[in-house]
C-alpha cells in the first residue's frame, strides 16, 4: 500500500543509508521498523492507572473541596488556581 508520511530529513537520510547498505528498499526498512516498534509496544506491561472511586483526603484530612470532581484534571487544576 502506498501512503505519504512526513519523516525528519536526518532520519530519512539515515534510513536510506541503511537500506542501501543492506540492498533493501526504503519500504522494507520502514516496514521492519514499524513491526519491531509495534511488537515492543505489545510486550510492555500496561501502565494504565485507574483511580478507584474512594474518598480523597487532603493533607488536612478534609478531602477535596465540595463541588470539585477529583477525577477531572481540569476541575482539580481550576480549584488549585483559585486557591
CSV table of N, CA, C and O in Angstrom, one decimal:
chain,number,residue,atom,x,y,z
A,1,UNK,N,0.8,-1.2,0.0
A,1,UNK,CA,0.0,0.0,0.0
A,1,UNK,C,0.9,1.2,0.0
A,1,UNK,O,1.9,1.3,0.7
A,2,UNK,N,0.5,2.2,-0.7
A,2,UNK,CA,1.3,3.5,-0.8
A,2,UNK,C,0.6,4.5,0.1
A,2,UNK,O,-0.6,4.5,0.2
A,3,UNK,N,1.4,5.2,0.8
A,3,UNK,CA,0.9,6.3,1.7
A,3,UNK,C,2.0,7.4,1.7
A,3,UNK,O,3.1,7.2,1.4
A,4,UNK,N,1.6,8.5,2.2
A,4,UNK,CA,2.5,9.6,2.4
A,4,UNK,C,2.7,10.0,3.8
A,4,UNK,O,1.7,10.1,4.5
A,5,UNK,N,3.9,10.0,4.3
A,5,UNK,CA,4.2,10.4,5.7
A,5,UNK,C,5.3,11.5,5.7
A,5,UNK,O,6.1,11.6,4.8
A,6,UNK,N,5.3,12.2,6.7
A,6,UNK,CA,6.4,13.2,6.9
A,6,UNK,C,7.4,12.6,7.9
A,6,UNK,O,7.1,12.1,8.9
A,7,UNK,N,8.7,12.6,7.4
A,7,UNK,CA,9.8,12.0,8.2
A,7,UNK,C,10.9,13.0,8.2
A,7,UNK,O,11.2,13.7,7.3
A,8,UNK,N,11.4,13.2,9.4
A,8,UNK,CA,12.6,14.1,9.6
A,8,UNK,C,13.6,13.8,8.6
A,8,UNK,O,14.0,12.7,8.3
A,9,UNK,N,14.2,14.9,8.0
A,9,UNK,CA,15.2,14.8,6.9
A,9,UNK,C,16.4,14.0,7.3
A,9,UNK,O,16.9,13.1,6.6
A,10,UNK,N,16.9,14.2,8.5
A,10,UNK,CA,18.1,13.5,9.0
A,10,UNK,C,17.8,12.0,9.2
A,10,UNK,O,18.6,11.1,8.9
A,11,UNK,N,16.6,11.7,9.8
A,11,UNK,CA,16.2,10.3,10.0
A,11,UNK,C,16.0,9.6,8.6
A,11,UNK,O,16.5,8.5,8.5
A,12,UNK,N,15.4,10.2,7.7
A,12,UNK,CA,15.2,9.6,6.4
A,12,UNK,C,16.6,9.4,5.7
A,12,UNK,O,16.8,8.3,5.1
A,13,UNK,N,17.5,10.3,5.8
A,13,UNK,CA,18.8,10.1,5.3
A,13,UNK,C,19.5,8.8,5.9
A,13,UNK,O,20.1,8.0,5.2
A,14,UNK,N,19.4,8.7,7.2
A,14,UNK,CA,20.0,7.5,7.9
A,14,UNK,C,19.3,6.2,7.4
A,14,UNK,O,20.0,5.2,7.2
A,15,UNK,N,18.0,6.3,7.3
A,15,UNK,CA,17.3,5.1,6.8
A,15,UNK,C,17.7,4.7,5.4
A,15,UNK,O,17.8,3.5,5.1
A,16,UNK,N,17.8,5.7,4.6
A,16,UNK,CA,18.2,5.4,3.2
A,16,UNK,C,19.6,4.8,3.1
A,16,UNK,O,19.9,3.9,2.3
A,17,UNK,N,20.5,5.3,4.0
A,17,UNK,CA,21.9,4.7,4.1
A,17,UNK,C,21.8,3.2,4.5
A,17,UNK,O,22.5,2.3,3.9
A,18,UNK,N,21.0,2.9,5.5
A,18,UNK,CA,20.8,1.5,5.9
A,18,UNK,C,20.2,0.7,4.8
A,18,UNK,O,20.7,-0.4,4.5
A,19,UNK,N,19.2,1.2,4.1
A,19,UNK,CA,18.6,0.5,3.0
A,19,UNK,C,19.6,0.2,1.9
A,19,UNK,O,19.7,-1.0,1.4
A,20,UNK,N,20.4,1.2,1.6
A,20,UNK,CA,21.4,0.9,0.5
A,20,UNK,C,22.5,-0.1,1.0
A,20,UNK,O,22.9,-1.0,0.2
A,21,UNK,N,22.9,0.0,2.2
A,21,UNK,CA,23.9,-0.9,2.8
A,21,UNK,C,23.4,-2.3,2.8
A,21,UNK,O,24.1,-3.3,2.6
A,22,UNK,N,22.1,-2.5,3.1
A,22,UNK,CA,21.5,-3.8,3.2
A,22,UNK,C,20.9,-4.3,1.9
A,22,UNK,O,20.2,-5.3,1.8
A,23,UNK,N,21.0,-3.5,0.8
A,23,UNK,CA,20.4,-3.8,-0.5
A,23,UNK,C,18.9,-4.1,-0.4
A,23,UNK,O,18.4,-5.0,-0.9
A,24,UNK,N,18.3,-3.2,0.4
A,24,UNK,CA,16.8,-3.3,0.6
A,24,UNK,C,16.2,-2.0,0.2
A,24,UNK,O,16.8,-1.0,0.0
A,25,UNK,N,14.9,-2.1,0.1
A,25,UNK,CA,14.1,-0.9,-0.3
A,25,UNK,C,13.8,-0.1,1.0
A,25,UNK,O,13.8,-0.6,2.1
A,26,UNK,N,13.5,1.2,0.8
A,26,UNK,CA,13.2,2.0,1.9
A,26,UNK,C,11.9,1.5,2.6
A,26,UNK,O,11.8,1.4,3.8
A,27,UNK,N,11.0,1.0,1.7
A,27,UNK,CA,9.7,0.5,2.3
A,27,UNK,C,9.9,-0.8,3.1
A,27,UNK,O,9.3,-0.9,4.2
A,28,UNK,N,10.9,-1.6,2.7
A,28,UNK,CA,11.2,-2.8,3.5
A,28,UNK,C,11.7,-2.4,4.9
A,28,UNK,O,11.4,-3.0,5.9
A,29,UNK,N,12.6,-1.4,4.9
A,29,UNK,CA,13.2,-1.0,6.2
A,29,UNK,C,12.2,-0.4,7.1
A,29,UNK,O,12.1,-0.6,8.3
A,30,UNK,N,11.3,0.5,6.5
A,30,UNK,CA,10.3,1.1,7.3
A,30,UNK,C,9.3,0.1,7.8
A,30,UNK,O,8.9,0.1,9.0
A,31,UNK,N,8.9,-0.9,7.0
A,31,UNK,CA,8.0,-2.0,7.4
A,31,UNK,C,8.6,-2.7,8.6
A,31,UNK,O,7.9,-2.9,9.6
A,32,UNK,N,9.9,-3.1,8.5
A,32,UNK,CA,10.6,-3.8,9.6
A,32,UNK,C,10.6,-3.0,10.8
A,32,UNK,O,10.4,-3.5,12.0
A,33,UNK,N,10.9,-1.7,10.7
A,33,UNK,CA,11.0,-0.8,11.9
A,33,UNK,C,9.6,-0.7,12.6
A,33,UNK,O,9.5,-0.8,13.8
A,34,UNK,N,8.6,-0.5,11.8
A,34,UNK,CA,7.3,-0.4,12.4
A,34,UNK,C,6.8,-1.7,13.0
A,34,UNK,O,6.2,-1.7,14.1
A,35,UNK,N,7.1,-2.8,12.4
A,35,UNK,CA,6.8,-4.1,13.0
A,35,UNK,C,7.5,-4.3,14.3
A,35,UNK,O,6.9,-4.7,15.3
A,36,UNK,N,8.7,-3.9,14.4
A,36,UNK,CA,9.5,-4.1,15.6
A,36,UNK,C,9.0,-3.2,16.7
A,36,UNK,O,8.9,-3.6,17.8
A,37,UNK,N,8.6,-1.9,16.3
A,37,UNK,CA,8.1,-1.0,17.3
A,37,UNK,C,6.8,-1.5,17.8
A,37,UNK,O,6.5,-1.4,19.0
A,38,UNK,N,5.9,-2.0,16.9
A,38,UNK,CA,4.6,-2.5,17.4
A,38,UNK,C,4.8,-3.7,18.3
A,38,UNK,O,4.1,-3.8,19.3
A,39,UNK,N,5.7,-4.6,18.0
A,39,UNK,CA,5.9,-5.8,18.8
A,39,UNK,C,6.4,-5.4,20.2
A,39,UNK,O,6.0,-5.9,21.2
A,40,UNK,N,7.3,-4.4,20.2
A,40,UNK,CA,7.9,-3.9,21.5
A,40,UNK,C,6.8,-3.3,22.4
A,40,UNK,O,6.7,-3.4,23.6
A,41,UNK,N,5.9,-2.6,21.7
A,41,UNK,CA,4.8,-1.9,22.4
A,41,UNK,C,3.9,-3.0,23.1
A,41,UNK,O,3.4,-2.8,24.2
A,42,UNK,N,3.6,-4.0,22.3
A,42,UNK,CA,2.7,-5.1,22.8
A,42,UNK,C,3.3,-5.9,23.9
A,42,UNK,O,2.6,-6.3,24.8
A,43,UNK,N,4.6,-6.0,24.0
A,43,UNK,CA,5.3,-6.8,25.0
A,43,UNK,C,5.5,-6.0,26.3
A,43,UNK,O,5.8,-6.6,27.4
A,44,UNK,N,5.3,-4.6,26.3
A,44,UNK,CA,5.4,-3.9,27.5
A,44,UNK,C,4.2,-4.1,28.4
A,44,UNK,O,3.1,-4.2,27.9
A,45,UNK,N,4.4,-4.1,29.7
A,45,UNK,CA,3.3,-4.2,30.6
A,45,UNK,C,2.5,-2.9,30.5
A,45,UNK,O,3.0,-1.8,30.3
A,46,UNK,N,1.2,-3.0,30.7
A,46,UNK,CA,0.3,-1.8,30.6
A,46,UNK,C,0.5,-1.0,31.9
A,46,UNK,O,0.7,-1.5,32.9
A,47,UNK,N,0.6,0.3,31.7
A,47,UNK,CA,0.8,1.2,32.8
A,47,UNK,C,-0.4,2.1,33.0
A,47,UNK,O,-0.4,3.1,33.7
A,48,UNK,N,-1.6,1.7,32.4
A,48,UNK,CA,-2.8,2.4,32.7
A,48,UNK,C,-3.1,2.4,34.1
A,48,UNK,O,-3.1,1.3,34.8
A,49,UNK,N,-3.5,3.5,34.7
A,49,UNK,CA,-3.8,3.6,36.1
A,49,UNK,C,-5.2,4.1,36.2
A,49,UNK,O,-5.6,5.1,35.6
A,50,UNK,N,-6.0,3.4,36.9
A,50,UNK,CA,-7.4,3.8,37.1
A,50,UNK,C,-7.6,4.1,38.6
A,50,UNK,O,-7.3,3.3,39.5
A,51,UNK,N,-8.1,5.3,38.9
A,51,UNK,CA,-8.4,5.7,40.3
A,51,UNK,C,-9.6,4.9,40.7
A,51,UNK,O,-10.6,4.7,40.0
A,52,UNK,N,-9.6,4.4,41.9
A,52,UNK,CA,-10.8,3.7,42.5
A,52,UNK,C,-11.6,4.8,43.0
A,52,UNK,O,-11.2,5.9,43.3
A,53,UNK,N,-12.9,4.6,43.1
A,53,UNK,CA,-13.8,5.6,43.5
A,53,UNK,C,-13.9,5.6,45.0
A,53,UNK,O,-14.8,5.1,45.6
A,54,UNK,N,-12.9,6.2,45.6
A,54,UNK,CA,-12.8,6.3,47.1
A,54,UNK,C,-12.7,7.8,47.4
A,54,UNK,O,-12.4,8.6,46.6
A,55,UNK,N,-12.9,8.1,48.7
A,55,UNK,CA,-12.7,9.5,49.2
A,55,UNK,C,-11.3,9.8,49.1
A,55,UNK,O,-10.4,9.1,49.3
A,56,UNK,N,-11.0,11.1,48.6
A,56,UNK,CA,-9.6,11.6,48.5
A,56,UNK,C,-9.5,12.6,49.6
A,56,UNK,O,-10.2,13.5,49.7
A,57,UNK,N,-8.5,12.3,50.5
A,57,UNK,CA,-8.3,13.2,51.6
A,57,UNK,C,-7.0,14.0,51.4
A,57,UNK,O,-6.0,13.6,50.9
A,58,UNK,N,-7.1,15.3,51.6
A,58,UNK,CA,-6.0,16.2,51.5
A,58,UNK,C,-5.1,16.2,52.7
A,58,UNK,O,-5.4,15.3,53.6
A,59,UNK,N,-4.1,17.0,52.8
A,59,UNK,CA,-3.2,17.0,53.9
A,59,UNK,C,-3.9,17.3,55.2
A,59,UNK,O,-3.5,16.8,56.3
A,60,UNK,N,-5.0,18.0,55.1
A,60,UNK,CA,-5.7,18.4,56.4
A,60,UNK,C,-6.7,17.4,56.7
A,60,UNK,O,-7.5,17.5,57.7
A,61,UNK,N,-6.9,16.3,55.9
A,61,UNK,CA,-7.9,15.3,56.3
A,61,UNK,C,-9.3,15.7,55.9
A,61,UNK,O,-10.2,14.9,56.2
A,62,UNK,N,-9.5,16.8,55.2
A,62,UNK,CA,-10.8,17.2,54.9
A,62,UNK,C,-11.3,16.8,53.5
A,62,UNK,O,-12.4,17.0,53.2
A,63,UNK,N,-10.4,16.2,52.7
A,63,UNK,CA,-10.8,15.7,51.4
A,63,UNK,C,-10.8,16.9,50.4
A,63,UNK,O,-10.4,18.0,50.7
A,64,UNK,N,-11.3,16.6,49.2
A,64,UNK,CA,-11.3,17.7,48.2
A,64,UNK,C,-12.5,18.7,48.5
A,64,UNK,O,-13.4,18.3,49.2
A,65,UNK,N,-12.3,19.9,48.0
A,65,UNK,CA,-13.3,20.9,48.2
A,65,UNK,C,-14.7,20.4,47.6
A,65,UNK,O,-14.7,19.9,46.5
A,66,UNK,N,-15.8,20.6,48.3
A,66,UNK,CA,-17.1,20.2,47.8
A,66,UNK,C,-17.3,20.8,46.4
A,66,UNK,O,-17.0,22.0,46.1
A,67,UNK,N,-17.8,20.0,45.5
A,67,UNK,CA,-18.1,20.5,44.1
A,67,UNK,C,-16.9,20.3,43.2
A,67,UNK,O,-17.1,20.5,42.0
A,68,UNK,N,-15.7,19.9,43.6
A,68,UNK,CA,-14.6,19.6,42.8
A,68,UNK,C,-14.6,18.2,42.4
A,68,UNK,O,-14.5,17.3,43.3
A,69,UNK,N,-14.7,17.8,41.1
A,69,UNK,CA,-14.6,16.5,40.7
A,69,UNK,C,-13.1,16.1,40.6
A,69,UNK,O,-12.4,16.4,39.7
A,70,UNK,N,-12.6,15.3,41.6
A,70,UNK,CA,-11.2,15.0,41.7
A,70,UNK,C,-10.8,14.0,40.5
A,70,UNK,O,-9.6,13.9,40.3
A,71,UNK,N,-11.7,13.5,39.8
A,71,UNK,CA,-11.4,12.6,38.6
A,71,UNK,C,-11.1,13.5,37.4
A,71,UNK,O,-10.7,12.9,36.4
A,72,UNK,N,-11.4,14.8,37.4
A,72,UNK,CA,-11.2,15.6,36.3
A,72,UNK,C,-9.9,16.5,36.5
A,72,UNK,O,-9.9,17.3,37.4
A,73,UNK,N,-8.9,16.3,35.6
A,73,UNK,CA,-7.7,17.1,35.7
A,73,UNK,C,-8.1,18.6,35.6
A,73,UNK,O,-7.5,19.4,36.4
A,74,UNK,N,-9.0,19.0,34.7
A,74,UNK,CA,-9.3,20.4,34.5
A,74,UNK,C,-10.0,21.0,35.8
A,74,UNK,O,-9.7,22.1,36.2
A,75,UNK,N,-10.8,20.2,36.4
A,75,UNK,CA,-11.5,20.7,37.6
A,75,UNK,C,-10.5,20.8,38.8
A,75,UNK,O,-10.6,21.8,39.5
A,76,UNK,N,-9.6,19.9,38.9
A,76,UNK,CA,-8.6,20.0,40.0
A,76,UNK,C,-7.7,21.2,39.7
A,76,UNK,O,-7.4,21.9,40.7
A,77,UNK,N,-7.3,21.3,38.5
A,77,UNK,CA,-6.4,22.4,38.2
A,77,UNK,C,-7.1,23.8,38.4
A,77,UNK,O,-6.5,24.7,39.0
A,78,UNK,N,-8.3,23.9,38.0
A,78,UNK,CA,-9.1,25.1,38.3
A,78,UNK,C,-9.2,25.4,39.8
A,78,UNK,O,-9.0,26.5,40.2
A,79,UNK,N,-9.4,24.4,40.6
A,79,UNK,CA,-9.5,24.6,42.0
A,79,UNK,C,-8.2,25.0,42.6
A,79,UNK,O,-8.1,25.8,43.5
A,80,UNK,N,-7.1,24.4,42.1
A,80,UNK,CA,-5.8,24.8,42.6
A,80,UNK,C,-5.4,26.2,42.2
A,80,UNK,O,-4.8,26.9,43.0
A,81,UNK,N,-5.9,26.7,41.0
A,81,UNK,CA,-5.6,28.0,40.6
A,81,UNK,C,-6.4,29.0,41.4
A,81,UNK,O,-6.0,30.2,41.6
A,82,UNK,N,-7.6,28.6,41.9
A,82,UNK,CA,-8.4,29.5,42.7
A,82,UNK,C,-7.8,29.7,44.1
A,82,UNK,O,-8.1,30.7,44.7
A,83,UNK,N,-7.0,28.8,44.6
A,83,UNK,CA,-6.5,28.8,45.9
A,83,UNK,C,-5.4,29.9,46.1
A,83,UNK,O,-4.7,30.2,45.2
